[in-house]
Amino acid sequence: MPLLETRDLTVTFGGLNANNHINIQVERGSFVGLIGPNGAGKTTFIDALTGFVPTSTGVALFEGKDLLEMRPHKRARAGLSRTFQSLELFDDLTVEDNLLVAAHRPEWYSFLYDFVAPSRATGVDDQVAWALDVLDLTEFRTAHPSDLSHGQRKLVGVARALAAQPQLVLLDEPAAGLDTTESHVLGGRLRSFLDHDITVFLIDHDMGLVLNVCDYIYVLDFGKIIAAGTPDEIRVHPAVIQAYLGEQATELQETGAKEAHGADEANR
Ligand SMILES: Nc1ncnc2c1ncn2[C@@H]1O[C@H](COP(=O)(O)OP(=O)(O)O)[C@@H](O)[C@H]1O
Ligand SMILES: [Mg+2]
C-alpha cells in the first residue's frame, strides 16, 4: 500500500479547477517530486492534503486511511508535515524555539507520559536538536530568523517540518531563492531524510533540483498531471518539453545532454 495516494483529487476555486482529478502515489521510503510552472496548482495540492483548502471531489489516503475525513491537526499528528512557500517563521523566536513550537504534538493524555516516562519532555528537545543537525543548523540554534540569510531561513522552515518527525514531509519550493550551489547542498540534505525513514514529496517550479534528487516525478500543468516518470523519462517527455518551452526547456535538454555525455565518458 502506498504511504500517500490520491484518486481524482479535485480542488475548485470559483470556476477554476486548481487541481483537476489528480492521481498520485508516493511509496514509503521514496523521494517523489511534483513540478509545474507558477500557477499550475502545486501549493493548492499540498494545501488540500494538509487540510488548508477544501477539496471538491476525489480521495486522499494516507497509510490507507481517509485523509480528507481528518481535521488538519489530526493529519499532522498522523505523520504528515509540510513547509510553507511563504516561510511563516516566527521572527521574535529563536531558531530553536521556532522548531520547538512545531515539535510539540500535545495529546489530551500527554500528561500521563509525564508519570510513566518523564524523559518524554527531553524527547522533544532531542527531536529539535536532531532536526537542526540534519539540516546543519546547530550553530544557529539561538539566532533569530532575521540574523540569517534567505537560504538559511529556508532551511529553518524545512527543519521545522522535520522536527515533528513526520512519516511524510511535503516541501513547497524549499529551493526558491537559493543559488545553484545552495540548492545542490539542500538536495543532498533532503536525500538524507530517507535514511531517517522520512518519505519526501518535493514541489518546485525549477527542474534542476527536482531532476537531480527525485526517484519519481509528476508534472502538473493547469491543474492536471501531464506526465509522470523517472527523471530520465521526464527529461525527454514531449508534454513536459512543451510545457517548459523556453529557458527551462533548453536547460532541461542541456542537463540531459550533459548527463548523457557524462555517461558516455564513464562507459568508455
Ligand atoms: N485561495 C484561492 N482562491 C482562489 N484562487 C486560488 C486560491 N489559491 C490559489 N488559487 C489559484 O489556483 C491556481 C493554482 O495556484 P497555486 O496552487 O498557488 O499554484 P502554484 O503553487 O503551482 O504556483 C492559480 O490560478 C491561483 O491563482
Ligand atoms: Mg506555489
mmCIF file of C-alpha atoms and ligand atoms in Angstrom:
data_model
loop_
_atom_site.group_PDB
_atom_site.id
_atom_site.type_symbol
_atom_site.label_atom_id
_atom_site.label_comp_id
_atom_site.label_asym_id
_atom_site.label_seq_id
_atom_site.Cartn_x
_atom_site.Cartn_y
_atom_site.Cartn_z
ATOM 1 C CA MET A 1 0.000 0.000 0.000
ATOM 2 C CA PRO A 2 1.424 3.444 -0.912
ATOM 3 C CA LEU A 3 2.077 5.801 2.007
ATOM 4 C CA LEU A 4 0.124 8.508 0.186
ATOM 5 C CA GLU A 5 -2.316 8.100 -2.638
ATOM 6 C CA THR A 6 -4.784 10.442 -4.298
ATOM 7 C CA ARG A 7 -7.569 9.453 -6.636
ATOM 8 C CA ASP A 8 -9.140 12.138 -8.799
ATOM 9 C CA LEU A 9 -8.406 14.778 -6.188
ATOM 10 C CA THR A 10 -10.036 17.991 -7.344
ATOM 11 C CA VAL A 11 -9.961 21.490 -5.842
ATOM 12 C CA THR A 12 -12.137 24.191 -7.346
ATOM 13 C CA PHE A 13 -11.821 27.935 -6.717
ATOM 14 C CA GLY A 14 -14.830 29.685 -8.228
ATOM 15 C CA GLY A 15 -14.942 28.219 -11.731
ATOM 16 C CA LEU A 16 -11.274 27.217 -11.785
ATOM 17 C CA ASN A 17 -10.097 23.643 -11.195
ATOM 18 C CA ALA A 18 -6.793 24.471 -9.493
ATOM 19 C CA ASN A 19 -6.345 20.690 -9.045
ATOM 20 C CA ASN A 20 -8.119 18.634 -11.666
ATOM 21 C CA HIS A 21 -8.524 14.899 -10.996
ATOM 22 C CA ILE A 22 -5.029 14.368 -9.597
ATOM 23 C CA ASN A 23 -3.854 10.770 -9.201
ATOM 24 C CA ILE A 24 -0.528 10.255 -7.487
ATOM 25 C CA GLN A 25 1.125 7.565 -5.413
ATOM 26 C CA VAL A 26 4.013 8.007 -3.000
ATOM 27 C CA GLU A 27 5.635 4.798 -1.778
ATOM 28 C CA ARG A 28 7.106 4.712 1.716
ATOM 29 C CA GLY A 29 10.844 5.398 1.636
ATOM 30 C CA SER A 30 10.766 7.131 -1.752
ATOM 31 C CA PHE A 31 11.596 10.652 -2.876
ATOM 32 C CA VAL A 32 8.859 11.929 -5.160
ATOM 33 C CA GLY A 33 8.681 15.276 -6.924
ATOM 34 C CA LEU A 34 5.897 17.440 -8.300
ATOM 35 C CA ILE A 35 6.932 20.109 -10.772
ATOM 36 C CA GLY A 36 4.935 22.619 -12.718
ATOM 37 C CA PRO A 37 5.051 26.260 -13.758
ATOM 38 C CA ASN A 38 3.822 29.035 -11.447
ATOM 39 C CA GLY A 39 0.069 28.839 -11.018
ATOM 40 C CA ALA A 40 -0.052 25.142 -12.013
ATOM 41 C CA GLY A 41 -1.690 24.208 -8.686
ATOM 42 C CA LYS A 42 1.255 22.814 -6.689
ATOM 43 C CA THR A 43 0.666 24.717 -3.452
ATOM 44 C CA THR A 44 -3.040 24.008 -3.742
ATOM 45 C CA PHE A 45 -2.243 20.293 -3.809
ATOM 46 C CA ILE A 46 -0.260 20.497 -0.553
ATOM 47 C CA ASP A 47 -2.978 22.709 0.935
ATOM 48 C CA ALA A 48 -5.609 20.123 0.013
ATOM 49 C CA LEU A 49 -3.587 17.244 1.509
ATOM 50 C CA THR A 50 -2.899 19.095 4.746
ATOM 51 C CA GLY A 51 -6.434 20.458 5.076
ATOM 52 C CA PHE A 52 -5.785 24.136 4.354
ATOM 53 C CA VAL A 53 -8.224 24.221 1.441
ATOM 54 C CA PRO A 54 -11.328 22.075 0.930
ATOM 55 C CA THR A 55 -11.425 19.553 -1.901
ATOM 56 C CA SER A 56 -14.481 19.314 -4.105
ATOM 57 C CA THR A 57 -14.160 15.691 -5.180
ATOM 58 C CA GLY A 58 -11.721 12.810 -5.001
ATOM 59 C CA VAL A 59 -9.960 10.734 -2.415
ATOM 60 C CA ALA A 60 -6.701 11.105 -0.485
ATOM 61 C CA LEU A 61 -5.382 8.153 1.504
ATOM 62 C CA PHE A 62 -2.519 8.246 3.989
ATOM 63 C CA GLU A 63 -1.456 4.756 5.075
ATOM 64 C CA GLY A 64 -4.759 3.694 3.568
ATOM 65 C CA LYS A 65 -6.730 5.989 5.875
ATOM 66 C CA ASP A 66 -9.071 8.629 4.511
ATOM 67 C CA LEU A 67 -7.116 11.852 4.936
ATOM 68 C CA LEU A 68 -9.934 14.170 3.904
ATOM 69 C CA GLU A 69 -12.047 12.986 6.826
ATOM 70 C CA MET A 70 -9.385 14.167 9.282
ATOM 71 C CA ARG A 71 -9.097 17.733 10.577
ATOM 72 C CA PRO A 72 -5.761 19.432 9.776
ATOM 73 C CA HIS A 73 -4.161 18.847 13.198
ATOM 74 C CA LYS A 74 -5.074 15.139 13.000
ATOM 75 C CA ARG A 75 -3.338 14.872 9.645
ATOM 76 C CA ALA A 76 -0.233 16.434 11.193
ATOM 77 C CA ARG A 77 -0.459 14.047 14.123
ATOM 78 C CA ALA A 78 -0.822 11.097 11.772
ATOM 79 C CA GLY A 79 2.645 11.958 10.439
ATOM 80 C CA LEU A 80 2.069 14.382 7.588
ATOM 81 C CA SER A 81 4.197 17.503 7.814
ATOM 82 C CA ARG A 82 4.688 20.439 5.457
ATOM 83 C CA THR A 83 6.648 23.594 4.767
ATOM 84 C CA PHE A 84 5.186 26.860 3.541
ATOM 85 C CA GLN A 85 6.202 28.649 0.374
ATOM 86 C CA SER A 86 5.966 31.943 2.273
ATOM 87 C CA LEU A 87 8.091 30.515 5.121
ATOM 88 C CA GLU A 88 5.962 31.701 8.073
ATOM 89 C CA LEU A 89 8.809 31.701 10.591
ATOM 90 C CA PHE A 90 8.233 33.452 13.906
ATOM 91 C CA ASP A 91 10.666 36.371 13.811
ATOM 92 C CA ASP A 92 10.634 37.010 17.554
ATOM 93 C CA LEU A 93 11.555 33.413 18.409
ATOM 94 C CA THR A 94 14.996 31.850 18.164
ATOM 95 C CA VAL A 95 15.612 29.216 15.520
ATOM 96 C CA GLU A 96 15.370 26.565 18.210
ATOM 97 C CA ASP A 97 12.055 27.891 19.526
ATOM 98 C CA ASN A 98 10.663 28.047 16.000
ATOM 99 C CA LEU A 99 11.268 24.299 15.836
ATOM 100 C CA LEU A 100 10.052 23.575 19.371
ATOM 101 C CA VAL A 101 6.662 25.059 18.554
ATOM 102 C CA ALA A 102 6.266 22.525 15.746
ATOM 103 C CA ALA A 103 7.808 19.572 17.540
ATOM 104 C CA HIS A 104 5.175 19.520 20.263
ATOM 105 C CA ARG A 105 2.272 17.317 19.332
ATOM 106 C CA PRO A 106 0.251 17.515 22.551
ATOM 107 C CA GLU A 107 -2.491 14.964 23.112
ATOM 108 C CA TRP A 108 -5.110 15.199 25.841
ATOM 109 C CA TYR A 109 -3.483 12.213 27.563
ATOM 110 C CA SER A 110 0.075 13.523 27.244
ATOM 111 C CA PHE A 111 0.264 14.298 30.980
ATOM 112 C CA LEU A 112 0.181 10.518 31.541
ATOM 113 C CA TYR A 113 3.508 10.218 29.786
ATOM 114 C CA ASP A 114 4.973 12.556 32.386
ATOM 115 C CA PHE A 115 4.106 9.920 35.001
ATOM 116 C CA VAL A 116 5.222 6.849 33.124
ATOM 117 C CA ALA A 117 8.043 8.317 31.040
ATOM 118 C CA PRO A 118 9.298 11.603 32.439
ATOM 119 C CA SER A 119 12.009 11.651 29.784
ATOM 120 C CA ARG A 120 9.455 12.496 27.133
ATOM 121 C CA ALA A 121 9.959 16.244 27.600
ATOM 122 C CA THR A 122 13.607 15.847 26.658
ATOM 123 C CA GLY A 123 12.367 13.773 23.714
ATOM 124 C CA VAL A 124 11.024 16.946 22.143
ATOM 125 C CA ASP A 125 14.337 18.721 22.713
ATOM 126 C CA ASP A 126 16.081 15.758 21.117
ATOM 127 C CA GLN A 127 13.810 15.983 18.086
ATOM 128 C CA VAL A 128 14.654 19.660 17.683
ATOM 129 C CA ALA A 129 18.392 19.039 18.118
ATOM 130 C CA TRP A 130 18.178 16.207 15.603
ATOM 131 C CA ALA A 131 16.299 18.310 13.004
ATOM 132 C CA LEU A 132 18.825 21.152 13.390
ATOM 133 C CA ASP A 133 21.643 18.665 12.964
ATOM 134 C CA VAL A 134 20.174 17.042 9.836
ATOM 135 C CA LEU A 135 19.978 20.482 8.200
ATOM 136 C CA ASP A 136 23.345 21.591 9.579
ATOM 137 C CA LEU A 137 21.796 24.464 11.513
ATOM 138 C CA THR A 138 23.022 23.665 15.022
ATOM 139 C CA GLU A 139 25.306 26.705 15.140
ATOM 140 C CA PHE A 140 22.273 28.967 14.536
ATOM 141 C CA ARG A 141 20.250 27.471 17.386
ATOM 142 C CA THR A 142 19.971 30.704 19.383
ATOM 143 C CA ALA A 143 19.901 33.081 16.399
ATOM 144 C CA HIS A 144 16.725 34.791 15.244
ATOM 145 C CA PRO A 145 15.444 34.351 11.689
ATOM 146 C CA SER A 146 16.375 37.979 10.906
ATOM 147 C CA ASP A 147 20.059 37.163 11.639
ATOM 148 C CA LEU A 148 20.079 34.520 8.889
ATOM 149 C CA SER A 149 20.432 34.614 5.120
ATOM 150 C CA HIS A 150 17.435 33.805 2.943
ATOM 151 C CA GLY A 151 18.884 30.361 2.226
ATOM 152 C CA GLN A 152 19.355 29.619 5.920
ATOM 153 C CA ARG A 153 15.814 30.747 6.701
ATOM 154 C CA LYS A 154 14.532 28.322 4.076
ATOM 155 C CA LEU A 155 16.465 25.576 5.846
ATOM 156 C CA VAL A 156 14.891 26.541 9.180
ATOM 157 C CA GLY A 157 11.487 26.161 7.535
ATOM 158 C CA VAL A 158 12.434 22.654 6.416
ATOM 159 C CA ALA A 159 13.921 21.799 9.827
ATOM 160 C CA ARG A 160 10.690 22.870 11.472
ATOM 161 C CA ALA A 161 8.723 20.435 9.326
ATOM 162 C CA LEU A 162 11.248 17.737 10.229
ATOM 163 C CA ALA A 163 11.129 18.403 13.981
ATOM 164 C CA ALA A 164 7.726 16.759 14.244
ATOM 165 C CA GLN A 165 9.400 13.551 12.979
ATOM 166 C CA PRO A 166 6.839 13.035 10.242
ATOM 167 C CA GLN A 167 6.415 9.937 8.135
ATOM 168 C CA LEU A 168 5.982 12.121 5.082
ATOM 169 C CA VAL A 169 7.170 15.664 4.562
ATOM 170 C CA LEU A 170 5.633 17.879 1.884
ATOM 171 C CA LEU A 171 8.079 20.586 0.814
ATOM 172 C CA ASP A 172 6.732 23.637 -1.013
ATOM 173 C CA GLU A 173 9.549 25.126 -3.108
ATOM 174 C CA PRO A 174 12.271 24.906 -0.449
ATOM 175 C CA ALA A 175 14.895 25.900 -3.046
ATOM 176 C CA ALA A 176 13.185 29.099 -4.214
ATOM 177 C CA GLY A 177 15.632 31.984 -3.997
ATOM 178 C CA LEU A 178 18.653 29.729 -3.434
ATOM 179 C CA ASP A 179 21.610 29.854 -5.803
ATOM 180 C CA THR A 180 22.720 26.723 -7.654
ATOM 181 C CA THR A 181 25.282 25.704 -5.018
ATOM 182 C CA GLU A 182 22.877 26.227 -2.099
ATOM 183 C CA SER A 183 20.213 24.305 -3.983
ATOM 184 C CA HIS A 184 22.632 21.426 -4.561
ATOM 185 C CA VAL A 185 23.557 21.302 -0.866
ATOM 186 C CA LEU A 186 19.876 21.382 0.073
ATOM 187 C CA GLY A 187 19.209 18.486 -2.305
ATOM 188 C CA GLY A 188 21.804 16.365 -0.503
ATOM 189 C CA ARG A 189 20.315 17.162 2.905
ATOM 190 C CA LEU A 190 16.815 16.337 1.674
ATOM 191 C CA ARG A 191 18.003 12.976 0.307
ATOM 192 C CA SER A 192 19.392 12.167 3.757
ATOM 193 C CA PHE A 193 15.837 12.282 5.161
ATOM 194 C CA LEU A 194 15.340 8.848 3.611
ATOM 195 C CA ASP A 195 17.999 7.460 5.986
ATOM 196 C CA HIS A 196 15.719 8.541 8.841
ATOM 197 C CA ASP A 197 12.664 6.791 7.386
ATOM 198 C CA ILE A 198 11.116 10.057 6.297
ATOM 199 C CA THR A 199 9.474 9.932 2.882
ATOM 200 C CA VAL A 200 9.791 13.118 0.841
ATOM 201 C CA PHE A 201 7.382 14.849 -1.517
ATOM 202 C CA LEU A 202 9.139 17.813 -3.091
ATOM 203 C CA ILE A 203 7.394 20.568 -5.002
ATOM 204 C CA ASP A 204 9.249 23.021 -7.175
ATOM 205 C CA HIS A 205 8.844 25.005 -10.355
ATOM 206 C CA ASP A 206 12.537 24.688 -11.175
ATOM 207 C CA MET A 207 13.535 21.498 -12.964
ATOM 208 C CA GLY A 208 17.156 21.480 -11.786
ATOM 209 C CA LEU A 209 16.751 20.314 -8.190
ATOM 210 C CA VAL A 210 13.804 18.024 -8.877
ATOM 211 C CA LEU A 211 15.532 16.172 -11.716
ATOM 212 C CA ASN A 212 18.621 15.713 -9.565
ATOM 213 C CA VAL A 213 17.123 14.395 -6.343
ATOM 214 C CA CYS A 214 13.817 12.671 -7.080
ATOM 215 C CA ASP A 215 13.230 8.979 -7.787
ATOM 216 C CA TYR A 216 9.926 9.673 -9.482
ATOM 217 C CA ILE A 217 8.351 12.879 -10.760
ATOM 218 C CA TYR A 218 4.845 14.100 -11.539
ATOM 219 C CA VAL A 219 4.406 17.112 -13.807
ATOM 220 C CA LEU A 220 1.486 19.439 -13.216
ATOM 221 C CA ASP A 221 0.196 21.986 -15.700
ATOM 222 C CA PHE A 222 -3.034 23.974 -15.388
ATOM 223 C CA GLY A 223 -4.151 21.742 -12.521
ATOM 224 C CA LYS A 224 -3.636 18.458 -14.398
ATOM 225 C CA ILE A 225 -0.913 15.830 -14.274
ATOM 226 C CA ILE A 226 0.520 15.881 -17.793
ATOM 227 C CA ALA A 227 3.406 13.445 -17.264
ATOM 228 C CA ALA A 228 4.849 11.068 -14.688
ATOM 229 C CA GLY A 229 8.055 9.071 -14.652
ATOM 230 C CA THR A 230 11.670 8.791 -13.603
ATOM 231 C CA PRO A 231 13.931 11.837 -14.101
ATOM 232 C CA ASP A 232 15.269 10.273 -17.319
ATOM 233 C CA GLU A 233 11.763 9.772 -18.663
ATOM 234 C CA ILE A 234 10.655 13.281 -17.662
ATOM 235 C CA ARG A 235 13.653 14.954 -19.327
ATOM 236 C CA VAL A 236 12.626 13.700 -22.757
ATOM 237 C CA HIS A 237 8.840 13.703 -22.281
ATOM 238 C CA PRO A 238 7.256 15.709 -25.140
ATOM 239 C CA ALA A 239 4.453 17.131 -22.966
ATOM 240 C CA VAL A 240 6.996 18.371 -20.441
ATOM 241 C CA ILE A 241 9.211 19.977 -23.049
ATOM 242 C CA GLN A 242 6.104 21.607 -24.485
ATOM 243 C CA ALA A 243 5.004 22.986 -21.082
ATOM 244 C CA TYR A 244 8.506 24.226 -20.327
ATOM 245 C CA LEU A 245 9.271 25.667 -23.758
ATOM 246 C CA GLY A 246 11.745 28.466 -23.418
ATOM 247 C CA GLU A 247 14.527 28.878 -20.951
ATOM 248 C CA GLN A 248 13.812 25.798 -18.855
ATOM 249 C CA ALA A 249 13.319 23.564 -21.903
ATOM 250 C CA THR A 250 16.826 24.474 -23.037
ATOM 251 C CA GLU A 251 18.137 23.857 -19.533
ATOM 252 C CA LEU A 252 16.297 20.547 -19.479
ATOM 253 C CA GLN A 253 17.867 19.384 -22.718
ATOM 254 C CA GLU A 254 21.292 20.659 -21.710
ATOM 255 C CA THR A 255 21.117 18.831 -18.376
ATOM 256 C CA GLY A 256 20.036 15.695 -20.231
ATOM 257 C CA ALA A 257 22.759 16.086 -22.847
ATOM 258 C CA LYS A 258 25.440 16.752 -20.211
ATOM 259 C CA GLU A 259 24.474 13.682 -18.241
ATOM 260 C CA ALA A 260 24.223 11.510 -21.335
ATOM 261 C CA HIS A 261 27.677 12.770 -22.308
ATOM 262 C CA GLY A 262 28.938 12.060 -18.775
ATOM 263 C CA ALA A 263 27.521 8.532 -19.059
ATOM 264 C CA ASP A 264 29.315 8.030 -22.402
ATOM 265 C CA GLU A 265 32.564 9.146 -20.836
ATOM 266 C CA ALA A 266 32.019 6.778 -17.939
ATOM 267 C CA ASN A 267 31.282 3.913 -20.309
ATOM 268 C CA ARG A 268 34.452 4.363 -22.270
HETATM 269 N N1 LIG B 1 -7.427 30.592 -2.180
HETATM 270 C C1 LIG B 1 -7.535 30.741 -3.500
HETATM 271 N N2 LIG B 1 -8.648 31.291 -4.048
HETATM 272 C C2 LIG B 1 -8.784 31.412 -5.381
HETATM 273 N N3 LIG B 1 -7.864 31.001 -6.276
HETATM 274 C C3 LIG B 1 -6.744 30.460 -5.803
HETATM 275 C C4 LIG B 1 -6.519 30.292 -4.399
HETATM 276 N N4 LIG B 1 -5.298 29.706 -4.219
HETATM 277 C C5 LIG B 1 -4.803 29.507 -5.450
HETATM 278 N N5 LIG B 1 -5.657 29.950 -6.406
HETATM 279 C C6 LIG B 1 -5.470 29.847 -7.866
HETATM 280 O O1 LIG B 1 -5.241 28.482 -8.162
HETATM 281 C C7 LIG B 1 -4.231 28.321 -9.152
HETATM 282 C C8 LIG B 1 -3.096 27.478 -8.612
HETATM 283 O O2 LIG B 1 -2.385 28.205 -7.624
HETATM 284 P P1 LIG B 1 -1.202 27.563 -6.776
HETATM 285 O O3 LIG B 1 -1.638 26.271 -6.224
HETATM 286 O O4 LIG B 1 -0.742 28.600 -5.808
HETATM 287 O O5 LIG B 1 -0.103 27.326 -7.908
HETATM 288 P P2 LIG B 1 1.469 27.000 -7.767
HETATM 289 O O6 LIG B 1 1.767 26.709 -6.333
HETATM 290 O O7 LIG B 1 1.696 25.844 -8.679
HETATM 291 O O8 LIG B 1 2.185 28.230 -8.247
HETATM 292 C C9 LIG B 1 -3.823 29.740 -9.551
HETATM 293 O O9 LIG B 1 -4.554 30.100 -10.688
HETATM 294 C C10 LIG B 1 -4.215 30.578 -8.357
HETATM 295 O O10 LIG B 1 -4.496 31.887 -8.727
HETATM 296 MG MG MG B 2 3.056 27.560 -5.017
#
